[in-house]
PDB file of C-alpha atoms and ligand atoms in Angstrom:
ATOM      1  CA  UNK A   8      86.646  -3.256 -23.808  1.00 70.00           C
ATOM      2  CA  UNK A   9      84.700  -2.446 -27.063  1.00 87.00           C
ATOM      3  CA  UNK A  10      85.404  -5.538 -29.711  1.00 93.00           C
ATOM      4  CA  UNK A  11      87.792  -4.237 -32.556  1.00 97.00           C
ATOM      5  CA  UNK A  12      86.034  -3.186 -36.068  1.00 98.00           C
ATOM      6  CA  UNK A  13      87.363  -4.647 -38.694  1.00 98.00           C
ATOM      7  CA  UNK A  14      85.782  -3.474 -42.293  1.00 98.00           C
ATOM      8  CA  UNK A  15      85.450  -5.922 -44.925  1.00 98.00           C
ATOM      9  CA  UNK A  16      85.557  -4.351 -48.165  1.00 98.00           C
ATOM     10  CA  UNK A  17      84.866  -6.166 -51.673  1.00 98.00           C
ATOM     11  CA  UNK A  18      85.859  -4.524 -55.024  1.00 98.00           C
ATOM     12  CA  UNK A  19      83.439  -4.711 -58.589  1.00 98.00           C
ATOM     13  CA  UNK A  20      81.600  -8.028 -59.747  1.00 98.00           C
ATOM     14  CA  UNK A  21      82.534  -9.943 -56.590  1.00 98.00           C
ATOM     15  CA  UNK A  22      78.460  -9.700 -56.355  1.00 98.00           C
ATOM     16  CA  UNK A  23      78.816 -12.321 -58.882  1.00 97.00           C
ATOM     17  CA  UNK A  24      80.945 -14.724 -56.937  1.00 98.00           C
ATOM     18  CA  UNK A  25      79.010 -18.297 -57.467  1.00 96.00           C
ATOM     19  CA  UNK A  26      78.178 -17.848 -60.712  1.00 96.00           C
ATOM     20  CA  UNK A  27      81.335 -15.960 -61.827  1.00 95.00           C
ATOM     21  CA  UNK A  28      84.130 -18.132 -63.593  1.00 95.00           C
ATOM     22  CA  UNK A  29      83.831 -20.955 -61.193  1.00 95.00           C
ATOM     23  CA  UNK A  30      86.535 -22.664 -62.457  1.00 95.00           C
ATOM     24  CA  UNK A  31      88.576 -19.419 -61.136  1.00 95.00           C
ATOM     25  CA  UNK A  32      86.513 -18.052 -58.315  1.00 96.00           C
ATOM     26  CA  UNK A  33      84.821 -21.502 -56.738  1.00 93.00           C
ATOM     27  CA  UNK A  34      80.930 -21.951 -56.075  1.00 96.00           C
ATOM     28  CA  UNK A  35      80.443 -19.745 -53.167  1.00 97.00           C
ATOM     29  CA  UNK A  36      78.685 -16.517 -53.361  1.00 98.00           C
ATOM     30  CA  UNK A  37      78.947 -12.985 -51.755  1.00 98.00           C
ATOM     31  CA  UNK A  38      76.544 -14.270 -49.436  1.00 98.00           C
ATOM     32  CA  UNK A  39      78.417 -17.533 -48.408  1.00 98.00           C
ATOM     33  CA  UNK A  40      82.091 -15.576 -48.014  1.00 98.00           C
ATOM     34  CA  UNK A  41      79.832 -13.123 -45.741  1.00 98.00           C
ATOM     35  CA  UNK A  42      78.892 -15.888 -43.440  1.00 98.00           C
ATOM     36  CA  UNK A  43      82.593 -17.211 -43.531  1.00 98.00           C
ATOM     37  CA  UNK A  44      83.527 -14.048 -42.285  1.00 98.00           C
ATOM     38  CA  UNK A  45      81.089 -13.556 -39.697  1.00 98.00           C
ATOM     39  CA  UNK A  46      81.329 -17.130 -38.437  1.00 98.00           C
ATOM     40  CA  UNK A  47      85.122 -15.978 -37.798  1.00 98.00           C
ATOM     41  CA  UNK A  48      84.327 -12.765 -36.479  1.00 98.00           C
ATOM     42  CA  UNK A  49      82.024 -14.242 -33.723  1.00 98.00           C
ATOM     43  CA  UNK A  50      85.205 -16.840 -32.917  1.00 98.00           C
ATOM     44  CA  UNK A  51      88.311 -13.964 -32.680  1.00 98.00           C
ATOM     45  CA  UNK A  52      85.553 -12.187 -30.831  1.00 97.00           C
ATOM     46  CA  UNK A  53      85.428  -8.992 -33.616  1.00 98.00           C
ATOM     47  CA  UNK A  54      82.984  -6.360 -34.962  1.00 98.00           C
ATOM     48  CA  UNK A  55      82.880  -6.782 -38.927  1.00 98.00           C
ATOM     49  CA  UNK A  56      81.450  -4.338 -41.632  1.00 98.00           C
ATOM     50  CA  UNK A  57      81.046  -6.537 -44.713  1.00 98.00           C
ATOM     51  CA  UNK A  58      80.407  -4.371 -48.093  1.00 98.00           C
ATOM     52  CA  UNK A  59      80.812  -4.919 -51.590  1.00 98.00           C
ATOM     53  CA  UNK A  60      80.311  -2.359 -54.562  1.00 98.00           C
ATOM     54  CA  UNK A  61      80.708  -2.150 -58.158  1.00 98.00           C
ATOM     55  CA  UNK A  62      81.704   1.680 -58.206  1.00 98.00           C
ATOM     56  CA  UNK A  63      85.421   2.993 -57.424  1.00 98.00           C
ATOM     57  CA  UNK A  64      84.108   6.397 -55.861  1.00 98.00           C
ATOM     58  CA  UNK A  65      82.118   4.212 -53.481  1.00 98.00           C
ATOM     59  CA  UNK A  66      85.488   1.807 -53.090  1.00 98.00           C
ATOM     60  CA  UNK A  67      87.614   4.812 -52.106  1.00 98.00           C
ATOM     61  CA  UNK A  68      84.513   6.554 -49.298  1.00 98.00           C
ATOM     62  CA  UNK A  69      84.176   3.822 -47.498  1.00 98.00           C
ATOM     63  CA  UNK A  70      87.840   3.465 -46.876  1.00 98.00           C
ATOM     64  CA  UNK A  71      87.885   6.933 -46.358  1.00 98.00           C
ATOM     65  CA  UNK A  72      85.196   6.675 -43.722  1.00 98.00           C
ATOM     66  CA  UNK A  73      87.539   3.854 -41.796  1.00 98.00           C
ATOM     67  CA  UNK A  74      89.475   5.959 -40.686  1.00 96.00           C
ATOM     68  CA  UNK A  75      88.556   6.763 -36.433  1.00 89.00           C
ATOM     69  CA  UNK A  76      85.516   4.058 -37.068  1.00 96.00           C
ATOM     70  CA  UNK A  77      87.690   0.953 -37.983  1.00 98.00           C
ATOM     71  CA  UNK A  78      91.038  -1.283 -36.469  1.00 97.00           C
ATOM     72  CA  UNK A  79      91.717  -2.597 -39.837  1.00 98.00           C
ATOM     73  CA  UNK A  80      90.828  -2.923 -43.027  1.00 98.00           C
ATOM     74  CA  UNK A  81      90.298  -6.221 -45.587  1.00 98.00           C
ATOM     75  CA  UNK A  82      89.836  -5.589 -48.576  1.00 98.00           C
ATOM     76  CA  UNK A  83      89.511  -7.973 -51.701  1.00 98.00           C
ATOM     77  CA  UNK A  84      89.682  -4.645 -54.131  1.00 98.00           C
ATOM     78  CA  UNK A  85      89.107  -6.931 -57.135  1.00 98.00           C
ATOM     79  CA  UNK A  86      90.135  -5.101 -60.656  1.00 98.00           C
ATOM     80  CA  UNK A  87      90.551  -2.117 -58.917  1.00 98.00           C
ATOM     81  CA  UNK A  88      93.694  -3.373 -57.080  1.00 98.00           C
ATOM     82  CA  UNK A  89      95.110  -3.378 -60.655  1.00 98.00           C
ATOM     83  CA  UNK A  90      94.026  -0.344 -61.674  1.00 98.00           C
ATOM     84  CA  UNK A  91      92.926   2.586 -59.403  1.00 98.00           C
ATOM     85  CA  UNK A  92      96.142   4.935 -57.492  1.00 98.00           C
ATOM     86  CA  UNK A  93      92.759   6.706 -56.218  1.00 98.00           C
ATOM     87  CA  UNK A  94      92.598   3.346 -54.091  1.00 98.00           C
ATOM     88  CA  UNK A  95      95.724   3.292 -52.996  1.00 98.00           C
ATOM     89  CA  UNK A  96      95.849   6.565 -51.643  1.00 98.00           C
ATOM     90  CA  UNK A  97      92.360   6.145 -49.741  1.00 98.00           C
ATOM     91  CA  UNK A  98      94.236   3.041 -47.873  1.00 98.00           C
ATOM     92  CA  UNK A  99      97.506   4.803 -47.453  1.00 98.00           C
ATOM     93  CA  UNK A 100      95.002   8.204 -46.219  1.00 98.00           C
ATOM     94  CA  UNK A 101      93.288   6.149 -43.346  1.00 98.00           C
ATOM     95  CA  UNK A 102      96.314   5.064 -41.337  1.00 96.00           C
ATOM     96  CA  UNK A 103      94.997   2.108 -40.665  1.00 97.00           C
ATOM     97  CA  UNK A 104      96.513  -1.731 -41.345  1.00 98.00           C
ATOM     98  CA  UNK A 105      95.379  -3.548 -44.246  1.00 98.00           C
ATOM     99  CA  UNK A 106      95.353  -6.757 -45.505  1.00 98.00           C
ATOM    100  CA  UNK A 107      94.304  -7.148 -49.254  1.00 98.00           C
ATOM    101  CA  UNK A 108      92.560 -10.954 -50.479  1.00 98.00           C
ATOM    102  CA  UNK A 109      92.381 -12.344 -53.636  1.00 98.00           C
ATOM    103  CA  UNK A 110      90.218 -15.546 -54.141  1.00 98.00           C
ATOM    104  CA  UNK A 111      92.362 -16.717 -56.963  1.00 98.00           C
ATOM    105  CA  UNK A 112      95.991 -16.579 -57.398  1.00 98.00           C
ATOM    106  CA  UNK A 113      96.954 -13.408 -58.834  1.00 98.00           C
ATOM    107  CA  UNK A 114     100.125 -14.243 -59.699  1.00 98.00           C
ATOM    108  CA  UNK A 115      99.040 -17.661 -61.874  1.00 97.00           C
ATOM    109  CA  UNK A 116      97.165 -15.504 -64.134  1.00 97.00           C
ATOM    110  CA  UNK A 117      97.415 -12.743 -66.883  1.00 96.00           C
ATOM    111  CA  UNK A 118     100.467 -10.657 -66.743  1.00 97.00           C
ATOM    112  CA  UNK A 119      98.380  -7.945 -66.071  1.00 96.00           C
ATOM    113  CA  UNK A 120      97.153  -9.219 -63.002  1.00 97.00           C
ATOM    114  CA  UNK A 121     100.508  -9.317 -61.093  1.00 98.00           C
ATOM    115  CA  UNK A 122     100.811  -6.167 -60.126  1.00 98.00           C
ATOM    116  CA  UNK A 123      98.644  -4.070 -57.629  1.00 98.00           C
ATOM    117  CA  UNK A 124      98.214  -0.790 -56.369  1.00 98.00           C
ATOM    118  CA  UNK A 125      97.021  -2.042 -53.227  1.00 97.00           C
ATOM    119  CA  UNK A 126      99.580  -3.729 -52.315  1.00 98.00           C
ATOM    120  CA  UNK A 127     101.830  -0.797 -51.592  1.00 98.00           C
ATOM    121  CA  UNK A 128      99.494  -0.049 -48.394  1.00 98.00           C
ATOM    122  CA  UNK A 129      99.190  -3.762 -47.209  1.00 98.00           C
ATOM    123  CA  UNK A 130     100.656  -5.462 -44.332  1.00 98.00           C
ATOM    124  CA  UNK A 131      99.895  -8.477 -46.319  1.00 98.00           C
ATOM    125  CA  UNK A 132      98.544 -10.222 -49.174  1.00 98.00           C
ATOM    126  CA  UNK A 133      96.449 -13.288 -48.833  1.00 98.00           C
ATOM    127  CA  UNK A 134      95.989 -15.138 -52.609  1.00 98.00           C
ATOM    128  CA  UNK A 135      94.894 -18.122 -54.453  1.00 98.00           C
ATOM    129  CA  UNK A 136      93.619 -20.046 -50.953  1.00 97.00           C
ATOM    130  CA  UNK A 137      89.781 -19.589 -52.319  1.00 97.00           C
ATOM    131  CA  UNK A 138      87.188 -17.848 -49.960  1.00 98.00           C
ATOM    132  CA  UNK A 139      89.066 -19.562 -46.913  1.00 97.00           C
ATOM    133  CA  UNK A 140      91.634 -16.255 -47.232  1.00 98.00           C
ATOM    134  CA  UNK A 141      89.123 -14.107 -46.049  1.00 98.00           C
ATOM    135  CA  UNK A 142      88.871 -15.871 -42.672  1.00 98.00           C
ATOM    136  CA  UNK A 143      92.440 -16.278 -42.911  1.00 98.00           C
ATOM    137  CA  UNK A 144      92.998 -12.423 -43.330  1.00 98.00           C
ATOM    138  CA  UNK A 145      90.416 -12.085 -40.705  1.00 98.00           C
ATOM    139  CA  UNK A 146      92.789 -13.924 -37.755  1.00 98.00           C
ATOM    140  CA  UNK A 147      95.693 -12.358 -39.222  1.00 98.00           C
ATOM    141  CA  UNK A 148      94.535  -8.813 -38.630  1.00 98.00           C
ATOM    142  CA  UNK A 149      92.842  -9.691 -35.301  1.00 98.00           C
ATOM    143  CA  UNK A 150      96.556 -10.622 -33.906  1.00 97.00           C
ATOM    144  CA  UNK A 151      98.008  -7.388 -35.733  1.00 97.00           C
ATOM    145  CA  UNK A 152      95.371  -5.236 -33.668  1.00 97.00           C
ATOM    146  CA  UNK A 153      95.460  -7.326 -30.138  1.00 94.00           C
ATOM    147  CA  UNK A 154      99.532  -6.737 -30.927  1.00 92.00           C
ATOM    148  CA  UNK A 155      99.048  -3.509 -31.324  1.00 88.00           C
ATOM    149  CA  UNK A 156      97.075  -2.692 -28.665  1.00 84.00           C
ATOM    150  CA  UNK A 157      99.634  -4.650 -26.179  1.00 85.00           C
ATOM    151  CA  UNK A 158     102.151  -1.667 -26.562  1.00 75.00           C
TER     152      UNK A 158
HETATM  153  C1  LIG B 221      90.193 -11.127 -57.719  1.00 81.06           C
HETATM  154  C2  LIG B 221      91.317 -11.177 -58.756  1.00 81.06           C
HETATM  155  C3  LIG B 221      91.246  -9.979 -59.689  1.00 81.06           C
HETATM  156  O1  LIG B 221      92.271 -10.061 -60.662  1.00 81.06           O
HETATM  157  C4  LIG B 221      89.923  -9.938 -60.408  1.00 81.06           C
HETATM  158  O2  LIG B 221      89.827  -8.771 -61.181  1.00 81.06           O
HETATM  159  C5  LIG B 221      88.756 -10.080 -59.500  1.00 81.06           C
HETATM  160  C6  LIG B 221      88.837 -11.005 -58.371  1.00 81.06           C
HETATM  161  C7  LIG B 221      90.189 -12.389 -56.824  1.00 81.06           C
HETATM  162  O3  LIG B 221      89.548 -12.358 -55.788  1.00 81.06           O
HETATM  163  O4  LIG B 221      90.785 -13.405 -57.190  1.00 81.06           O
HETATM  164  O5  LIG B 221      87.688  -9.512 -59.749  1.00 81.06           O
HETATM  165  O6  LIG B 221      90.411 -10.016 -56.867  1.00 81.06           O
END
């Protein structure tokens, strides 16, 4: 059987992870969570398609273009979780399950980033565990598609 695609999506100025707040965001870069992600690909045995962009058009596309390519979707949307319904619709368009990341802890910081949009079309919401969330999301929605594909 073909391995499961799994897109990896990354929202605005997580380009700058590593040099970006470190204090919030850690010492890793774009490139480093990559590698994370396809170390734990390669070990849940899973096609990945790792992306990040600044624009919100580009965001909402390549969600768009999930849908009949990709099993599941996860997506660290950045500011945009907080801000764009034209996210939120892309994610609830495609169908598909989705599992939303956050480096830091949302919920520790501003007021203003409590809330997101993209959390209405998640399965789940991985936060505040540091880079290690994106491997975590990436087991997580390895057992939702095996799961679904026993039924
Ligand atoms: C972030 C949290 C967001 O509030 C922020 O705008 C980001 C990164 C995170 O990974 O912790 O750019 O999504």
């Amino acid at each position: 059987m073909k391995r499961p695609l799994i897109a990896v999506l990354n929202g605005p100025n997580l380009n700058m992870l590593g040099m970006r707040q470190p204090e919030v965001y850690g010492r890793a870069t774009l490139d480093d969570v990559e590698q994370i992600c396809i170390q734990a690909a390669e070990r849940l045995d899973v096609a990945i398609d790792f992306r990040q962009t600044n624009g919100e058009g580009e965001l909402v596309s390549w969600v768009q273009e999930c849908r009949n390519r990709a099993q599941g979707i996860v997506i660290n949307p950045a500011a945009y979780g907080h801000t764009s319904i034209a996210l939120l619709d892309a994610l609830l368009a495609v169908e598909l399950p989705v599992i939303e990341v956050h480096i830091s802890n949302i919920h520790r910081r501003e007021e203003f980033r409590h809330h997101t949009y993209c959390s209405r079309a998640a399965a789940g919401i991985i936060c505040g565990l540091g880079v290690r969330g994106y491997a975590m999301a990436l087991q997580a929605m390895t057992d939702m598609i095996l799961d679904e594909n026993d039924r």
